[in-house]
Amino acid sequence: MESQRNVSEFILLGLSSDKNIQIFCFVLFLFCYISLLVGNLLILVSILSSIFFHQPMYYFLSHLASLDICYTSSVTPKLIGDLLLGTKSISFGNCMLQVFTIHFFGSIEIFILTAMALDRYVAICKPLHYMIIMNRTRCNLLVLAAWVGGAAHSLPQLFMAILLPFCGPNEIDHYFCDIFPLLKVACTDTHNTGILVLVNSGMLVLATFVLLFGSYVIILSSLRNHSAEGRRKALSTCGSHITVVVLCFAPAIFVYLRPPTTFPEDKIFALFYTIIAPMFNPLTYTLRNTEMKNAMRKVWCQGYFQKKLTINW
């Protein structure tokens, strides 16, 4: 494939050309982004400031909160700025950077969710060996594997996007740069590239979803041997994980696991895994988790009273 282009920037058509809808979307997504930042930062600081950081589940949760911020920040600030200013252009370099970051942080998040499912499986199905299996060294290796896997997934996506020849059309019917919308404006036959993207992204999402779904089926089936209190705690924890998995994976499967084409609905489904799911992650992991709520209350109440005592002194 020839790597030639005379396009220096792209025009993102966004979600709608209607001014009223743009104003509504600006207010909505600004609120969502601020809520996401505040919620994930609260979780991150609370975990880092408490003894829970040394527990595998919360160790992975702190990484998930960090990735939510990085992942959404690669798309949402640009979207909010475009809705506010009305300028929807993006340079070629920034477009390629967006392709890389959205797949890099997104795939790492998928692998972290898989590590969290493994942690829950060991905690519920092999409780006596939990601390031996999920020691800090193994947790660090799982996180390292997630970052390596993210790079292995996103770099081919980036190279495929860079090698596409763009020689005229530069309007992308999306609110961020992704590989399928870019294939639509490339001036070459992109069928083979689309198949590679389907194998790279679509099969990754599907395989991970099947793995996660299977692990939670095994976990839930094993709860019959637990006490009522144990079942309640396990269902509360696993319920939050399953909610996150469904919000993240169902739209991604619709977008990536199909022949290379684009639909107007893609933008709506993309909102779920780029903005909505990361925004609900803090609520999902705190409102359904008594330990997390107690840790946040302890950290922030202590900080408040210490500050008040310092001021009075």
PDB file of N, CA, C and O in Angstrom, residues 153-178:
ATOM      1  N   HIS A 153      -1.361  -4.337  20.802  1.00  0.00           N
ATOM      2  CA  HIS A 153      -2.623  -4.132  20.078  1.00  0.00           C
ATOM      3  C   HIS A 153      -2.644  -2.796  19.334  1.00  0.00           C
ATOM      4  O   HIS A 153      -3.089  -2.720  18.181  1.00  0.00           O
ATOM      5  N   SER A 154      -2.184  -1.731  19.975  1.00  0.00           N
ATOM      6  CA  SER A 154      -2.362  -0.382  19.429  1.00  0.00           C
ATOM      7  C   SER A 154      -1.333  -0.012  18.360  1.00  0.00           C
ATOM      8  O   SER A 154      -1.656   0.754  17.439  1.00  0.00           O
ATOM      9  N   LEU A 155      -0.121  -0.511  18.449  1.00  0.00           N
ATOM     10  CA  LEU A 155       0.895  -0.142  17.464  1.00  0.00           C
ATOM     11  C   LEU A 155       0.530  -0.597  16.051  1.00  0.00           C
ATOM     12  O   LEU A 155       0.683   0.178  15.101  1.00  0.00           O
ATOM     13  N   PRO A 156       0.036  -1.826  15.848  1.00  0.00           N
ATOM     14  CA  PRO A 156      -0.422  -2.179  14.490  1.00  0.00           C
ATOM     15  C   PRO A 156      -1.549  -1.290  13.990  1.00  0.00           C
ATOM     16  O   PRO A 156      -1.605  -0.955  12.800  1.00  0.00           O
ATOM     17  N   GLN A 157      -2.459  -0.882  14.894  1.00  0.00           N
ATOM     18  CA  GLN A 157      -3.535   0.030  14.500  1.00  0.00           C
ATOM     19  C   GLN A 157      -2.955   1.352  14.010  1.00  0.00           C
ATOM     20  O   GLN A 157      -3.391   1.913  12.991  1.00  0.00           O
ATOM     21  N   LEU A 158      -1.953   1.847  14.732  1.00  0.00           N
ATOM     22  CA  LEU A 158      -1.325   3.110  14.351  1.00  0.00           C
ATOM     23  C   LEU A 158      -0.626   2.996  13.003  1.00  0.00           C
ATOM     24  O   LEU A 158      -0.774   3.870  12.139  1.00  0.00           O
ATOM     25  N   PHE A 159       0.139   1.935  12.806  1.00  0.00           N
ATOM     26  CA  PHE A 159       0.865   1.764  11.548  1.00  0.00           C
ATOM     27  C   PHE A 159      -0.084   1.617  10.364  1.00  0.00           C
ATOM     28  O   PHE A 159       0.164   2.160   9.283  1.00  0.00           O
ATOM     29  N   MET A 160      -1.194   0.896  10.561  1.00  0.00           N
ATOM     30  CA  MET A 160      -2.176   0.760   9.486  1.00  0.00           C
ATOM     31  C   MET A 160      -2.788   2.110   9.134  1.00  0.00           C
ATOM     32  O   MET A 160      -3.005   2.417   7.958  1.00  0.00           O
ATOM     33  N   ALA A 161      -3.052   2.935  10.145  1.00  0.00           N
ATOM     34  CA  ALA A 161      -3.639   4.261   9.895  1.00  0.00           C
ATOM     35  C   ALA A 161      -2.646   5.182   9.188  1.00  0.00           C
ATOM     36  O   ALA A 161      -3.002   5.910   8.262  1.00  0.00           O
ATOM     37  N   ILE A 162      -1.375   5.145   9.612  1.00  0.00           N
ATOM     38  CA  ILE A 162      -0.359   6.011   9.004  1.00  0.00           C
ATOM     39  C   ILE A 162      -0.122   5.639   7.543  1.00  0.00           C
ATOM     40  O   ILE A 162       0.098   6.513   6.684  1.00  0.00           O
ATOM     41  N   LEU A 163      -0.167   4.354   7.242  1.00  0.00           N
ATOM     42  CA  LEU A 163       0.119   3.890   5.885  1.00  0.00           C
ATOM     43  C   LEU A 163      -1.040   4.101   4.920  1.00  0.00           C
ATOM     44  O   LEU A 163      -0.863   3.907   3.707  1.00  0.00           O
ATOM     45  N   LEU A 164      -2.201   4.488   5.418  1.00  0.00           N
ATOM     46  CA  LEU A 164      -3.331   4.728   4.518  1.00  0.00           C
ATOM     47  C   LEU A 164      -3.062   5.954   3.652  1.00  0.00           C
ATOM     48  O   LEU A 164      -2.612   6.988   4.162  1.00  0.00           O
ATOM     49  N   PRO A 165      -3.322   5.893   2.353  1.00  0.00           N
ATOM     50  CA  PRO A 165      -3.150   7.071   1.489  1.00  0.00           C
ATOM     51  C   PRO A 165      -4.407   7.954   1.532  1.00  0.00           C
ATOM     52  O   PRO A 165      -5.516   7.480   1.312  1.00  0.00           O
ATOM     53  N   PHE A 166      -4.221   9.233   1.838  1.00  0.00           N
ATOM     54  CA  PHE A 166      -5.318  10.204   1.854  1.00  0.00           C
ATOM     55  C   PHE A 166      -5.017  11.252   0.796  1.00  0.00           C
ATOM     56  O   PHE A 166      -4.009  11.961   0.883  1.00  0.00           O
ATOM     57  N   CYS A 167      -5.878  11.365  -0.192  1.00  0.00           N
ATOM     58  CA  CYS A 167      -5.562  12.238  -1.317  1.00  0.00           C
ATOM     59  C   CYS A 167      -6.710  13.193  -1.672  1.00  0.00           C
ATOM     60  O   CYS A 167      -6.772  13.692  -2.779  1.00  0.00           O
ATOM     61  N   GLY A 168      -7.605  13.449  -0.767  1.00  0.00           N
ATOM     62  CA  GLY A 168      -8.703  14.366  -1.095  1.00  0.00           C
ATOM     63  C   GLY A 168      -9.720  14.509   0.018  1.00  0.00           C
ATOM     64  O   GLY A 168      -9.655  15.452   0.817  1.00  0.00           O
ATOM     65  N   PRO A 169     -10.673  13.576   0.110  1.00  0.00           N
ATOM     66  CA  PRO A 169     -11.703  13.672   1.151  1.00  0.00           C
ATOM     67  C   PRO A 169     -11.076  13.651   2.541  1.00  0.00           C
ATOM     68  O   PRO A 169     -10.208  12.821   2.822  1.00  0.00           O
ATOM     69  N   ASN A 170     -11.489  14.591   3.371  1.00  0.00           N
ATOM     70  CA  ASN A 170     -10.916  14.647   4.721  1.00  0.00           C
ATOM     71  C   ASN A 170     -11.976  14.839   5.801  1.00  0.00           C
ATOM     72  O   ASN A 170     -11.651  15.204   6.931  1.00  0.00           O
ATOM     73  N   GLU A 171     -13.252  14.604   5.463  1.00  0.00           N
ATOM     74  CA  GLU A 171     -14.319  14.719   6.457  1.00  0.00           C
ATOM     75  C   GLU A 171     -14.593  13.351   7.071  1.00  0.00           C
ATOM     76  O   GLU A 171     -14.952  12.401   6.378  1.00  0.00           O
ATOM     77  N   ILE A 172     -14.409  13.267   8.391  1.00  0.00           N
ATOM     78  CA  ILE A 172     -14.606  12.014   9.125  1.00  0.00           C
ATOM     79  C   ILE A 172     -15.929  12.095   9.862  1.00  0.00           C
ATOM     80  O   ILE A 172     -16.140  12.995  10.687  1.00  0.00           O
ATOM     81  N   ASP A 173     -16.824  11.162   9.574  1.00  0.00           N
ATOM     82  CA  ASP A 173     -18.147  11.162  10.194  1.00  0.00           C
ATOM     83  C   ASP A 173     -18.079  10.521  11.577  1.00  0.00           C
ATOM     84  O   ASP A 173     -18.593   9.431  11.818  1.00  0.00           O
ATOM     85  N   HIS A 174     -17.394  11.218  12.470  1.00  0.00           N
ATOM     86  CA  HIS A 174     -17.238  10.737  13.845  1.00  0.00           C
ATOM     87  C   HIS A 174     -16.821  11.930  14.702  1.00  0.00           C
ATOM     88  O   HIS A 174     -16.566  13.027  14.180  1.00  0.00           O
ATOM     89  N   TYR A 175     -16.725  11.715  16.027  1.00  0.00           N
ATOM     90  CA  TYR A 175     -16.266  12.804  16.890  1.00  0.00           C
ATOM     91  C   TYR A 175     -14.829  12.585  17.362  1.00  0.00           C
ATOM     92  O   TYR A 175     -14.292  13.397  18.111  1.00  0.00           O
ATOM     93  N   PHE A 176     -14.213  11.490  16.922  1.00  0.00           N
ATOM     94  CA  PHE A 176     -12.779  11.294  17.158  1.00  0.00           C
ATOM     95  C   PHE A 176     -12.220  10.424  16.040  1.00  0.00           C
ATOM     96  O   PHE A 176     -12.964   9.792  15.281  1.00  0.00           O
ATOM     97  N   CYS A 177     -10.913  10.398  15.923  1.00  0.00           N
ATOM     98  CA  CYS A 177     -10.260   9.616  14.879  1.00  0.00           C
ATOM     99  C   CYS A 177     -10.176   8.156  15.292  1.00  0.00           C
ATOM    100  O   CYS A 177      -9.593   7.831  16.329  1.00  0.00           O
ATOM    101  N   ASP A 178     -10.760   7.302  14.491  1.00  0.00           N
ATOM    102  CA  ASP A 178     -10.661   5.864  14.697  1.00  0.00           C
ATOM    103  C   ASP A 178     -10.407   5.214  13.349  1.00  0.00           C
ATOM    104  O   ASP A 178     -10.608   5.833  12.298  1.00  0.00           O
TER     105      ASP A 178
END
